[in-house]
mmCIF file of C-alpha atoms in Angstrom:
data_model
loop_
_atom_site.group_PDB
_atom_site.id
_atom_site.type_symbol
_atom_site.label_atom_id
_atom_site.label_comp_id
_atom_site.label_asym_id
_atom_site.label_seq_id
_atom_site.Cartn_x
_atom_site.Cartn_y
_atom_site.Cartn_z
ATOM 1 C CA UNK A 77 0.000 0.000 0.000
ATOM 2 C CA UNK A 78 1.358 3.459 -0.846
ATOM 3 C CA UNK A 79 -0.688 6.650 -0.610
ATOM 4 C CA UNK A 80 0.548 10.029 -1.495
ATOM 5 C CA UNK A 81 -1.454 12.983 0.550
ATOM 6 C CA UNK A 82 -1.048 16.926 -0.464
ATOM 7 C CA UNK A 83 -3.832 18.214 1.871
ATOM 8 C CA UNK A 84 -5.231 18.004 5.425
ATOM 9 C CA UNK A 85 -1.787 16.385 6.109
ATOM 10 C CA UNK A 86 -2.067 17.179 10.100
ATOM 11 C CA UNK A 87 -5.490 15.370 9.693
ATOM 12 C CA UNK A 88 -3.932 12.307 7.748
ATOM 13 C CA UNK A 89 -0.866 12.104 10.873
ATOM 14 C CA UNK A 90 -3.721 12.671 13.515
ATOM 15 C CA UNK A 91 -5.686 9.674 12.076
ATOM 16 C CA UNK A 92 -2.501 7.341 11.761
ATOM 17 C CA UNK A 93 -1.160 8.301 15.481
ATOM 18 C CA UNK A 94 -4.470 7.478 17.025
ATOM 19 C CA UNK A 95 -4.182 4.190 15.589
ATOM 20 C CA UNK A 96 -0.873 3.216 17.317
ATOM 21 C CA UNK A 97 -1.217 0.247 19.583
ATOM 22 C CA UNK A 98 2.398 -0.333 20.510
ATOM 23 C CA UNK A 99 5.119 2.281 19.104
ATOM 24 C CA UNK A 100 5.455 5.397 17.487
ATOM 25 C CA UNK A 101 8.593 6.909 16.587
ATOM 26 C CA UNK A 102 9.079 10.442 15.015
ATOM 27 C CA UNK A 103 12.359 12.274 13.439
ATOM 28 C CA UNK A 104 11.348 15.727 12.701
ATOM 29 C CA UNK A 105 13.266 19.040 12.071
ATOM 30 C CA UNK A 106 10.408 21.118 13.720
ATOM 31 C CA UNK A 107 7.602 20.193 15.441
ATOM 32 C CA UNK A 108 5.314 23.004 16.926
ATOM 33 C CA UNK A 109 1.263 21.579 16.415
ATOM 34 C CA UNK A 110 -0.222 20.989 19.796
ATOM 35 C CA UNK A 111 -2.982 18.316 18.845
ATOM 36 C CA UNK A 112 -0.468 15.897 17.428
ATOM 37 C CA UNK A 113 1.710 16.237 20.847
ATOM 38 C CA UNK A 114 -1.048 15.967 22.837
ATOM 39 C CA UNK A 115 -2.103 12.689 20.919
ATOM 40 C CA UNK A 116 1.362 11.804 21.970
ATOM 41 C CA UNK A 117 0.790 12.245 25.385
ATOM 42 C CA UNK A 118 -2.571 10.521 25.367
ATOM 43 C CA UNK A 119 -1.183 7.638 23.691
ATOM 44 C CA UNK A 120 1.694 7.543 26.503
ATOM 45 C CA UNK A 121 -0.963 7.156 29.234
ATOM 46 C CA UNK A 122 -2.679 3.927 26.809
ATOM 47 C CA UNK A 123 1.087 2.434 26.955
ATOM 48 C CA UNK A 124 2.339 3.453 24.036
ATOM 49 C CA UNK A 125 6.189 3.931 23.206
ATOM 50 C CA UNK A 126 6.777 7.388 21.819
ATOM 51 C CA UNK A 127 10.072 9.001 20.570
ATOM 52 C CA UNK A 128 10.791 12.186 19.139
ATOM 53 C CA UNK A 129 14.042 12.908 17.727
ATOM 54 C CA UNK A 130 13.908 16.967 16.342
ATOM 55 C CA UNK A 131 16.339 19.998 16.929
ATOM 56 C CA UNK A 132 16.943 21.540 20.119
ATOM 57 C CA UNK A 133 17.150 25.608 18.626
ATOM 58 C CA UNK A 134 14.882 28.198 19.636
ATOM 59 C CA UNK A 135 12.234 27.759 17.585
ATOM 60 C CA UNK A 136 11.676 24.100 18.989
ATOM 61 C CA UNK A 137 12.444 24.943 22.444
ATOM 62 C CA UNK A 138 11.712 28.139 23.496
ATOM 63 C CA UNK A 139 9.643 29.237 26.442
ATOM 64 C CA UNK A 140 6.463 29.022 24.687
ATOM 65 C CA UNK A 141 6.898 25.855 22.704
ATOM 66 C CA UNK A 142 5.869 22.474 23.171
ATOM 67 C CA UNK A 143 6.201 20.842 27.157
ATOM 68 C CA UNK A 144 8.997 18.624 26.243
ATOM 69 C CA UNK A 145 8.920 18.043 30.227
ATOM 70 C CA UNK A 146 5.522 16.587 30.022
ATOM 71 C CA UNK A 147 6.406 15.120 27.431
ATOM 72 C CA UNK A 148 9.045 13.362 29.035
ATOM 73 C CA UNK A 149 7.128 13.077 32.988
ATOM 74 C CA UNK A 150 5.013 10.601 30.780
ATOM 75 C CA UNK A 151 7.708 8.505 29.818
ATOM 76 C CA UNK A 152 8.461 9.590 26.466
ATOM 77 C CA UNK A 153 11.980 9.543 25.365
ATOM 78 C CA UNK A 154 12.922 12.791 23.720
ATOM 79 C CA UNK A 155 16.098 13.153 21.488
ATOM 80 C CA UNK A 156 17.974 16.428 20.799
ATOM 81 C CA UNK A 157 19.849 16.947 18.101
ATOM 82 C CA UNK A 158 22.074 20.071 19.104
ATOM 83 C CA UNK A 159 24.060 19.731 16.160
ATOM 84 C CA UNK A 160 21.480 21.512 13.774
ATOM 85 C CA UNK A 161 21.806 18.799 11.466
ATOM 86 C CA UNK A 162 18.614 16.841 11.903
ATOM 87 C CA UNK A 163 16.356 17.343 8.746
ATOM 88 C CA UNK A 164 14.369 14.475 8.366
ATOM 89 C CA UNK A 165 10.546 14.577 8.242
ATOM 90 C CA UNK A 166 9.285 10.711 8.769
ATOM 91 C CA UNK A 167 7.722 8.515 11.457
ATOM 92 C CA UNK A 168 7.166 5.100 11.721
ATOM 93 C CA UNK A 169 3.680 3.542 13.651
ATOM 94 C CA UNK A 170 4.237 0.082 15.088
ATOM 95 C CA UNK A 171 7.382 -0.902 12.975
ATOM 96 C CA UNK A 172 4.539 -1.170 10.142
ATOM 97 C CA UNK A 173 3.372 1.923 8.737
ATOM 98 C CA UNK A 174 5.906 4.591 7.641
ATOM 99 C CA UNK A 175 4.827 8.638 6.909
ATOM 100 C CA UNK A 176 7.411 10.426 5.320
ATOM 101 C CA UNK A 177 7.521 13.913 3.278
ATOM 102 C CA UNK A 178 8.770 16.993 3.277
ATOM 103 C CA UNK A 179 5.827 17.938 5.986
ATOM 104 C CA UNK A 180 7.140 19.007 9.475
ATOM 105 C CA UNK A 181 5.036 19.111 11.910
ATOM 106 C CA UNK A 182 4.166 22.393 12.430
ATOM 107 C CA UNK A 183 1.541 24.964 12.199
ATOM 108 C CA UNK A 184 3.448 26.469 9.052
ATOM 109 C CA UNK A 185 3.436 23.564 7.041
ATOM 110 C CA UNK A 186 -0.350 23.010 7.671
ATOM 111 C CA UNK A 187 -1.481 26.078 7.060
ATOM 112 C CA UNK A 188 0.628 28.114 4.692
ATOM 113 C CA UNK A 189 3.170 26.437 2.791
ATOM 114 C CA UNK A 190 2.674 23.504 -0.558
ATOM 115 C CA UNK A 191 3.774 20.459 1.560
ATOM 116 C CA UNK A 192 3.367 16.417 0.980
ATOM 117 C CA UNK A 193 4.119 12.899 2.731
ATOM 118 C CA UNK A 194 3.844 9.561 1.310
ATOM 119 C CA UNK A 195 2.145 6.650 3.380
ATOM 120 C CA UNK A 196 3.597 3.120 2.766
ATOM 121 C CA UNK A 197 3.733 -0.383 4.630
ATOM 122 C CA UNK A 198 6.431 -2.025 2.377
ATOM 123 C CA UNK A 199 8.162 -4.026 4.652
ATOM 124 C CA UNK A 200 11.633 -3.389 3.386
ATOM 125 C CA UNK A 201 10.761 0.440 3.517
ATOM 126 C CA UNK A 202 9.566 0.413 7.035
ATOM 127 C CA UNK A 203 12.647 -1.766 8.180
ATOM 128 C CA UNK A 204 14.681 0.822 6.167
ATOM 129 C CA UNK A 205 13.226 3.844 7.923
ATOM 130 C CA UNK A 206 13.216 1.644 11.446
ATOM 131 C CA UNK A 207 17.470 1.288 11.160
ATOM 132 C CA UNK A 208 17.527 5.236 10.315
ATOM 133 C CA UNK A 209 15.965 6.361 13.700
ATOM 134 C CA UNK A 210 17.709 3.421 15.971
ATOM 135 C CA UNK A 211 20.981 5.777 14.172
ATOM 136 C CA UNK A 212 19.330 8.812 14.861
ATOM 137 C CA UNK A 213 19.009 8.183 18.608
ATOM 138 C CA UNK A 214 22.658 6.422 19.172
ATOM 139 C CA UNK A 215 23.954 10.038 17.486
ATOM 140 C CA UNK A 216 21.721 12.434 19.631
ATOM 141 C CA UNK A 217 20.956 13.543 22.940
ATOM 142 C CA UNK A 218 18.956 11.674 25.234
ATOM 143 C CA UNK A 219 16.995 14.461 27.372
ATOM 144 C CA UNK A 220 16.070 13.756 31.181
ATOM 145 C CA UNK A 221 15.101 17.072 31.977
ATOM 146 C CA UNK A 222 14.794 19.890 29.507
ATOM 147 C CA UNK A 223 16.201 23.165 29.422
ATOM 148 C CA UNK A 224 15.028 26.079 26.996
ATOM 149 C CA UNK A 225 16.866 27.514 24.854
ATOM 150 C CA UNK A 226 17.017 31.310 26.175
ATOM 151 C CA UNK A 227 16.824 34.176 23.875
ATOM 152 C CA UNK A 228 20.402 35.434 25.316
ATOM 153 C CA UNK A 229 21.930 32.841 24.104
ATOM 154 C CA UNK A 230 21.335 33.886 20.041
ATOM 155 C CA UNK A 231 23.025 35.866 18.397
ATOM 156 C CA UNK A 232 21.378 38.845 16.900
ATOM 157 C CA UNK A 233 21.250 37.450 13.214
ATOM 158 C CA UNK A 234 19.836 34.107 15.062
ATOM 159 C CA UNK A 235 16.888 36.170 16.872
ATOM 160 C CA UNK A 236 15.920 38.036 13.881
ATOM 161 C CA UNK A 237 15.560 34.679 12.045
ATOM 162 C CA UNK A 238 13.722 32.865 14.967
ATOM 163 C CA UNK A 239 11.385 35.274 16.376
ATOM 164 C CA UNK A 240 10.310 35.773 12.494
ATOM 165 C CA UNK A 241 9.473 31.976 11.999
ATOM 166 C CA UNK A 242 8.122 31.383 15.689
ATOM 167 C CA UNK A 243 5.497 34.455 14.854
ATOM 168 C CA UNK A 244 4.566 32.811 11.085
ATOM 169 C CA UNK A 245 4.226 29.197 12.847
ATOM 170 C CA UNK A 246 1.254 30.822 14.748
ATOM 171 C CA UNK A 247 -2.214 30.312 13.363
ATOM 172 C CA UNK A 248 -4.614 32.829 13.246
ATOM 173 C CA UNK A 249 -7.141 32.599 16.149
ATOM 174 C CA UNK A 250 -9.904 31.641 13.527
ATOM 175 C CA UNK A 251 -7.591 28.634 11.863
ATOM 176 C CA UNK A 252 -6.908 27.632 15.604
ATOM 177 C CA UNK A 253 -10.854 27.022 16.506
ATOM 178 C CA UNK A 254 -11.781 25.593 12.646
ATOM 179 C CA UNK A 255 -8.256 23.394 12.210
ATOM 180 C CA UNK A 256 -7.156 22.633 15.121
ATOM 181 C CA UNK A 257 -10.382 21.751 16.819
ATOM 182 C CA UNK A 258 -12.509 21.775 14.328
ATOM 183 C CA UNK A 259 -10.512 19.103 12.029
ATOM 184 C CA UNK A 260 -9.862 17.129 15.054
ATOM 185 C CA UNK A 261 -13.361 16.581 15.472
ATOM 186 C CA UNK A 262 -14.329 16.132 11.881
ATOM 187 C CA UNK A 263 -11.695 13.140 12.296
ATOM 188 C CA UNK A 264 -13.408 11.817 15.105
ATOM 189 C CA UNK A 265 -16.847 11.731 13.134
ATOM 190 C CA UNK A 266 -14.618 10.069 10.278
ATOM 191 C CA UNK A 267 -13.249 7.629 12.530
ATOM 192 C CA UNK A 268 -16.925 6.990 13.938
ATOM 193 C CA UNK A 269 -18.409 6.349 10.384
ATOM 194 C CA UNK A 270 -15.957 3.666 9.949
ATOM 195 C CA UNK A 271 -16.867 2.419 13.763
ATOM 196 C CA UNK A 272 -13.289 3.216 14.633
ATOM 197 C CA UNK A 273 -14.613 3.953 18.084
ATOM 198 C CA UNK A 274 -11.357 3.294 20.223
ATOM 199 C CA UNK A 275 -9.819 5.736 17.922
ATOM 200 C CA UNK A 276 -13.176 8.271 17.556
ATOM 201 C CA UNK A 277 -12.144 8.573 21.449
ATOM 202 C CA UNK A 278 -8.714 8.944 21.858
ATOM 203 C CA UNK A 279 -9.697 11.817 19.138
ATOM 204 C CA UNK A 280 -12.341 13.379 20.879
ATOM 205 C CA UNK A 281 -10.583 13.187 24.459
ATOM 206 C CA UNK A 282 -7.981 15.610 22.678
ATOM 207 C CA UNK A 283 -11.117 18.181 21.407
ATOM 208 C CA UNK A 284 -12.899 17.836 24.744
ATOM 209 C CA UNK A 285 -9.634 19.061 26.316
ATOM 210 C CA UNK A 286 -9.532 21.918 24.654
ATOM 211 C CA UNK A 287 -12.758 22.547 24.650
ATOM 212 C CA UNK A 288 -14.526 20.972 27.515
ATOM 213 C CA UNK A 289 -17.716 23.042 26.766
ATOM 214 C CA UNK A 290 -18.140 22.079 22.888
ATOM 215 C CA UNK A 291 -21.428 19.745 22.507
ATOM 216 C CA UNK A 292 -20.783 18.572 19.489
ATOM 217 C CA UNK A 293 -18.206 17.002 20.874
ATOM 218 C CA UNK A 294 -20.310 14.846 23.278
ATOM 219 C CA UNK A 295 -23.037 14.499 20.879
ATOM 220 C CA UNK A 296 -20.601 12.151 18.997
ATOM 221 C CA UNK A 297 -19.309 10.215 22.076
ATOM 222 C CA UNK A 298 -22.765 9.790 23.431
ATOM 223 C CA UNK A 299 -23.544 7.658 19.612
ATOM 224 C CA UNK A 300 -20.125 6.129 20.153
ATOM 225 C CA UNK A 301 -21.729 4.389 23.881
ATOM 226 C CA UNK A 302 -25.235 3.835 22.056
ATOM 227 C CA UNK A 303 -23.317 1.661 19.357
ATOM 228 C CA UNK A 304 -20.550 -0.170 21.674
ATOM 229 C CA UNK A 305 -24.040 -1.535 23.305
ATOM 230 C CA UNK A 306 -23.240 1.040 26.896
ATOM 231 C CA UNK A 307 -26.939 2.358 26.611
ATOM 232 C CA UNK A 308 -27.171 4.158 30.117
ATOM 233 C CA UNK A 309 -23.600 5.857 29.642
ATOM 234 C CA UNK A 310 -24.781 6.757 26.483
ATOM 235 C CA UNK A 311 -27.857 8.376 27.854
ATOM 236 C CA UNK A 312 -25.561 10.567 30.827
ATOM 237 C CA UNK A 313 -23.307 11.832 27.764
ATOM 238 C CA UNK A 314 -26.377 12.666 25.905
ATOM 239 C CA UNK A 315 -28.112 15.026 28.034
ATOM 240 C CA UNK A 316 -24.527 16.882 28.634
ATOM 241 C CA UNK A 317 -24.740 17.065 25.261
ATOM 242 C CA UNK A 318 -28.113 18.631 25.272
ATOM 243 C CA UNK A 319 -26.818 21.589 27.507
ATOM 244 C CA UNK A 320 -28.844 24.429 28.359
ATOM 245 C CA UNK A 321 -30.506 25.030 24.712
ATOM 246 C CA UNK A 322 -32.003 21.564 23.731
ATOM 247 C CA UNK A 323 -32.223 22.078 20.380
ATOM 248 C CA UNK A 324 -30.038 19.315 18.844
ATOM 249 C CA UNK A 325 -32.671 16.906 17.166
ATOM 250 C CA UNK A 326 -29.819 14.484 16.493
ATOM 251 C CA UNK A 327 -28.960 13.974 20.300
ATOM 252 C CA UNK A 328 -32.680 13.631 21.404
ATOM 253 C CA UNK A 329 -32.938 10.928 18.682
ATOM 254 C CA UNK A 330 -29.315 9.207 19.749
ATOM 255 C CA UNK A 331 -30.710 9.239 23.727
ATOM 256 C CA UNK A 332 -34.320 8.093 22.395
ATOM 257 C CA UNK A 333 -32.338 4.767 20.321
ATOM 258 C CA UNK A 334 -30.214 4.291 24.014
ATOM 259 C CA UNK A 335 -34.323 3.845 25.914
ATOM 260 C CA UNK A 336 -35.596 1.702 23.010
ATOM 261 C CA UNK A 337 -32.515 -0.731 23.529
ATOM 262 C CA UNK A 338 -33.506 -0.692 27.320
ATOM 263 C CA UNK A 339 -36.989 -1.543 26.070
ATOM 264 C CA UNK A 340 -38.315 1.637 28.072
ATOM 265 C CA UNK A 341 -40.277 2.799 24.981
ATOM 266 C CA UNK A 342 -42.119 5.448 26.487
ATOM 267 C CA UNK A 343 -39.280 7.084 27.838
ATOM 268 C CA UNK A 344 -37.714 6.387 23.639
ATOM 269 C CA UNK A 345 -40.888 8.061 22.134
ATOM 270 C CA UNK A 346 -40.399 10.906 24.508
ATOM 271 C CA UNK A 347 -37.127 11.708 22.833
ATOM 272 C CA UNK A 348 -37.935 10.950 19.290
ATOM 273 C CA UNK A 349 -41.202 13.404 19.842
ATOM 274 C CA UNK A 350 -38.242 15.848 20.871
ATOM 275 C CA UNK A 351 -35.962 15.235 17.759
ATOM 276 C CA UNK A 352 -39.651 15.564 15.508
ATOM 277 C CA UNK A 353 -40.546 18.883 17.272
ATOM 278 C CA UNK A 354 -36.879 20.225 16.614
ATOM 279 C CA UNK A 355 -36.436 18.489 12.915
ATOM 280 C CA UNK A 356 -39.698 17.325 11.080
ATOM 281 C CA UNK A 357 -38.364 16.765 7.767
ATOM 282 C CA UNK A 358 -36.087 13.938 9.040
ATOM 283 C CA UNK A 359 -37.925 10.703 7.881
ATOM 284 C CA UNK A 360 -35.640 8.532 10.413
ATOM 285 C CA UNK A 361 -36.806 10.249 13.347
ATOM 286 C CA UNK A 362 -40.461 9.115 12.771
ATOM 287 C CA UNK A 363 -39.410 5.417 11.518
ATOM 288 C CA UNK A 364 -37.569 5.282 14.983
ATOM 289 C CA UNK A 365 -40.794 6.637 16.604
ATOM 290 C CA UNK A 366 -42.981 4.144 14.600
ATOM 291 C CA UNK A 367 -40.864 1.241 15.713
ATOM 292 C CA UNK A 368 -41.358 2.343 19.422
ATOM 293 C CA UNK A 369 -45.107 2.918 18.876
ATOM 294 C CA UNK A 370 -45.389 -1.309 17.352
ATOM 295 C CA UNK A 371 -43.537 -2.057 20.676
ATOM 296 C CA UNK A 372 -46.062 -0.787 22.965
ATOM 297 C CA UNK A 373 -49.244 -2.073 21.075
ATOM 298 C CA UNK A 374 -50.116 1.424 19.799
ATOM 299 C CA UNK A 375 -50.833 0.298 16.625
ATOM 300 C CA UNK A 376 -53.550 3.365 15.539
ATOM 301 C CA UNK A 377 -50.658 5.902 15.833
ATOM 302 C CA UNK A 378 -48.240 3.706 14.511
ATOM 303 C CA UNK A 379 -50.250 3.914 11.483
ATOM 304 C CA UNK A 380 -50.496 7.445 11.617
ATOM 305 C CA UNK A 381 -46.809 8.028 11.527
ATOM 306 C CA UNK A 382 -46.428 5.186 9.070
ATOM 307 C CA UNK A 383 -48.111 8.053 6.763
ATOM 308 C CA UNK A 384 -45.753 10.751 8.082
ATOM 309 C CA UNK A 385 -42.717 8.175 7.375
ATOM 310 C CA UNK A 386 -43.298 8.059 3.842
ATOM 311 C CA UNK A 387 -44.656 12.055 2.954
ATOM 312 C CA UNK A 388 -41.834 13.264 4.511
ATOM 313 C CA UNK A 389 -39.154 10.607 2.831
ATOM 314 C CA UNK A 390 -41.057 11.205 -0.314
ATOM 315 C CA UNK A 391 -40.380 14.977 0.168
ATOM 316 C CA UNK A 392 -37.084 14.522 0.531
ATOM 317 C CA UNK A 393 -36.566 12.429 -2.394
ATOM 318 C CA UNK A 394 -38.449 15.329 -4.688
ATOM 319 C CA UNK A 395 -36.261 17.565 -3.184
ATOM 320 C CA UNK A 396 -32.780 15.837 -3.621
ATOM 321 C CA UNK A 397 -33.175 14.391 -6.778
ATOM 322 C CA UNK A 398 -30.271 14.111 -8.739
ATOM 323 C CA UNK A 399 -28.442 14.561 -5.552
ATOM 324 C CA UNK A 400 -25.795 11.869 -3.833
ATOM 325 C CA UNK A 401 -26.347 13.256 0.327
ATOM 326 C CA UNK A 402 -27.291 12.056 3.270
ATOM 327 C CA UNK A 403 -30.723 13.318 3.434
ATOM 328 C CA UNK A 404 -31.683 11.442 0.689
ATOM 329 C CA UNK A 405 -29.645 8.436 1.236
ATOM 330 C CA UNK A 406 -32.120 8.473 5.336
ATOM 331 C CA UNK A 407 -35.247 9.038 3.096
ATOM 332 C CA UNK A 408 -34.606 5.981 0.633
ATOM 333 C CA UNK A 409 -33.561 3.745 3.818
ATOM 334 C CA UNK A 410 -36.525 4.702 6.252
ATOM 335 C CA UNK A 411 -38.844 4.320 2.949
ATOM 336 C CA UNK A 412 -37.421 1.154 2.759
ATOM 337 C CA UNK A 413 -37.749 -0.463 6.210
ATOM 338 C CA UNK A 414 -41.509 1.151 5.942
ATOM 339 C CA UNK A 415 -42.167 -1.385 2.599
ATOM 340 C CA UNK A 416 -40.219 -4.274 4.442
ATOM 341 C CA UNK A 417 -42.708 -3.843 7.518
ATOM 342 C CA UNK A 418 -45.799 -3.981 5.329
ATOM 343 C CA UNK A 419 -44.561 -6.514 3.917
ATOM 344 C CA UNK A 420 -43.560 -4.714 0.478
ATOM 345 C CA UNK A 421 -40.295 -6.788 -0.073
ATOM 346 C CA UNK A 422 -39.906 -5.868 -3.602
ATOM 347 C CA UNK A 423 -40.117 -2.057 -2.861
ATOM 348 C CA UNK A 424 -38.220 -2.660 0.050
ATOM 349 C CA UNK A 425 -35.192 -4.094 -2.492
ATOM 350 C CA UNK A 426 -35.681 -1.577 -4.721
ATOM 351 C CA UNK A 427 -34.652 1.368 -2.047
ATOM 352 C CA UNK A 428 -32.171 -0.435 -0.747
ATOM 353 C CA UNK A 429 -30.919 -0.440 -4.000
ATOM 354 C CA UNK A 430 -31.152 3.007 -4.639
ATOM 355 C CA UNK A 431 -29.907 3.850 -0.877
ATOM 356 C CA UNK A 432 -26.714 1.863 -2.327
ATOM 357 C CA UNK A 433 -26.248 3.878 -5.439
ATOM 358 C CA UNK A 434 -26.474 7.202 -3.083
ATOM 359 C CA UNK A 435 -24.030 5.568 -0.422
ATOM 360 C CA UNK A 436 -21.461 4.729 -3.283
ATOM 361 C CA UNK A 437 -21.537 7.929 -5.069
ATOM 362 C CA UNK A 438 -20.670 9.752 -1.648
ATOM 363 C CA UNK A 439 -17.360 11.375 -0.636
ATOM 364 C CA UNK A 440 -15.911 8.814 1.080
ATOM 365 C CA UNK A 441 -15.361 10.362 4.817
ATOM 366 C CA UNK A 442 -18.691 10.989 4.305
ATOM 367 C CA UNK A 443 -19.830 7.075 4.096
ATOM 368 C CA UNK A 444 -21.234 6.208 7.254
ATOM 369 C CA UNK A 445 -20.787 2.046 8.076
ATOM 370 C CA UNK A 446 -23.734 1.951 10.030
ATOM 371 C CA UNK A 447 -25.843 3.636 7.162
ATOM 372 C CA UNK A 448 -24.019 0.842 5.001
ATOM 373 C CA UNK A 449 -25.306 -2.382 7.922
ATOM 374 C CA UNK A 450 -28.967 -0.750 7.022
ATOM 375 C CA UNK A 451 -28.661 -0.701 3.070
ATOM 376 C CA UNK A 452 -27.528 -4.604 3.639
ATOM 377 C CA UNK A 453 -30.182 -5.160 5.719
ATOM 378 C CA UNK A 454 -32.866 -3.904 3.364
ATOM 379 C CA UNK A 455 -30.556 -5.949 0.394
ATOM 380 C CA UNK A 456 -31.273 -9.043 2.139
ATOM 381 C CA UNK A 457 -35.182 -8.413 1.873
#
């Protein structure tokens, strides 16, 4: 496998960290991007060997840099190379995966300049790139306890140069909230869809951190705990999610699946009547309602929103046509479990068929596995 990336490279790293189970070891010139160190750190705390090999100048190492310290308190082993030498860009992830490029890790590269790294897991490559570091680290500085590098100690040529490319290796405060929190969190969803959950976590501990009031961010790990089958955890995340507002139709509806799994199906109804009042044109809500409703024995309503299920999925439909979305590709697949109860099979094949087409022709971060276990479902008939 070899994969060659020219955008949303910090996203790309980010994904390929979280997935570390055993080692990760980095030799970077300059490393300045505070979500892929703190993935570090989190993955010290799961047991994870990290090292960093990178220069130990100013612009690495200066009083408002990284926490190499914390860095280290955590039992990562950090390797100065004092020598100003050190220009490699590459890590490898469990002495099978190697990332290499001319991409440092900083906020420059992601942001500003035309950068790339190439993903492979040849064998003879990683082993290749596996010898380099073990070199790396015999020829560099093993830190215990690190000292900055003081501005006194520059000369004046040397602080003109760093204090220029410490300022233009800051983001704007805008690309801080949108890339560095915002991406991070548009990974976790990714990582979701493909029900990376253990990943989806680690990911969303890191936006939670620096944001410990963004409920977007819970919204996600409360579906995470409805699908890994922890139903009442799922519920206590939910309503944080909620917050003071309420108006998030796709929480109510995620704390409304969490009841129907713990067969309280009023309480389930309560919440899907929630995510109806706050969204009505989403057909699911009402199939999820309908399915609660056959539970209890109410079968008049049932019937009722049977009626609602398919107006508003055929609205949808009209609406999106031509169109490859999510939207539509919920319309054709609540449609479709609504002919498969009535006993409709042939319908019901013929959305799931069409709920396929849509799910295919989507971007792929955008193709949700669970929507995929409901296309199959209606496939089988």
């Amino acid at each position: 496998m070899i994969e060659a990336h020219f955008n949303n490279i910090q996203r790309v790293l980010l994904n390929e960290v979280a997935r570390a189970e055993k080692a990760v070891d980095i030799a970077v010139a300059w490393f300045s991007t505070q979500s892929l160190f703190d993935l570090l750190c989190q993955k010290l705390d799961h047991n994870v060997s990290v090292r960093i090999a990178t220069r130990n100048d100013y612009k690495n190492n200066h009083e408002g840099a990284l926490d190499w310290q914390v860095f280290i308190d955590k039992g990562g082993r950090l390797f100065f190379d004092n020598r100003h030498l050190l220009h490699h860009k590459f890590c490898v992830i469990d002495h099978r995966i190697v990332l290499t490029g001319s991409y440092n890790w900083t906020y420059n590269a992601e942001f500003r300049n035309a950068e790339n790294i190439l993903l492979t897991d040849s064998e003879n490559v990683v082993q290749q790139y596996s010898v380099q570091f073990e070199q790396i680290t015999r020829n560099n500085i093993l830190v215990q306890t690190n000292k900055r590098v003081q501005r006194v100690e520059l000369s004046a040529d040397e602080i003109i140069f760093y204090e220029r490319e410490i300022q233009l290796d800051k983001p704007s405060s805008g690309e801080l909230i949108d890339r560095n929190g915002g991406d991070t969190l548009d990974l976790a969803w990714v990582s979701y869809r493909k029900k990376d959950y253990s990943c989806a976590k680690i990911q969303l501990q890191l936006v939670i951190q620096r944001n410990p009031d963004l409920l977007s961010a819970y919204s996600l790990l409360s579906a995470i705990y409805l699908q890994e089958g922890f139903y009442q955890k799922g519920i206590e995340i939910g309503q944080k999610a909620l917050g003071d507002r309420n108006l998030d139709a796709d929480v109510y509806n995620t704390i409304g699946l969490a009841y129907d799994k713990l067969k309280n199906w009023n309480q389930a109804l309560y919440y899907f009547n929630q995510s109806i009042g706050i969204e009505s044109e989403e057909s699911i809500y009402y199939w999820n309602k309908l399915e609660a409703l056959l539970e209890i024995g109410l079968h008049t309503e049932a019937d009722k929103t049977a009626l609602i299920v398919k107006e508003v999925a055929a609205k949808t439909i009209r609406i999106n046509k031509g169109l490859f979305n999510r939207d539509l590709l919920k319309a054709r697949i609540s449609i479709g479990f609504l002919c498969r109860q009535i006993g409709s099979i042939d319908d019901a094949l013929k959305h799931g068929e069409k709920a396929f087409l849509i799910y295919k022709n989507m971007a792929q971060h955008e193709q949700d596995l669970h929507d995929l276990d409901d296309i199959q479902s209606l496939l089988k008939g």
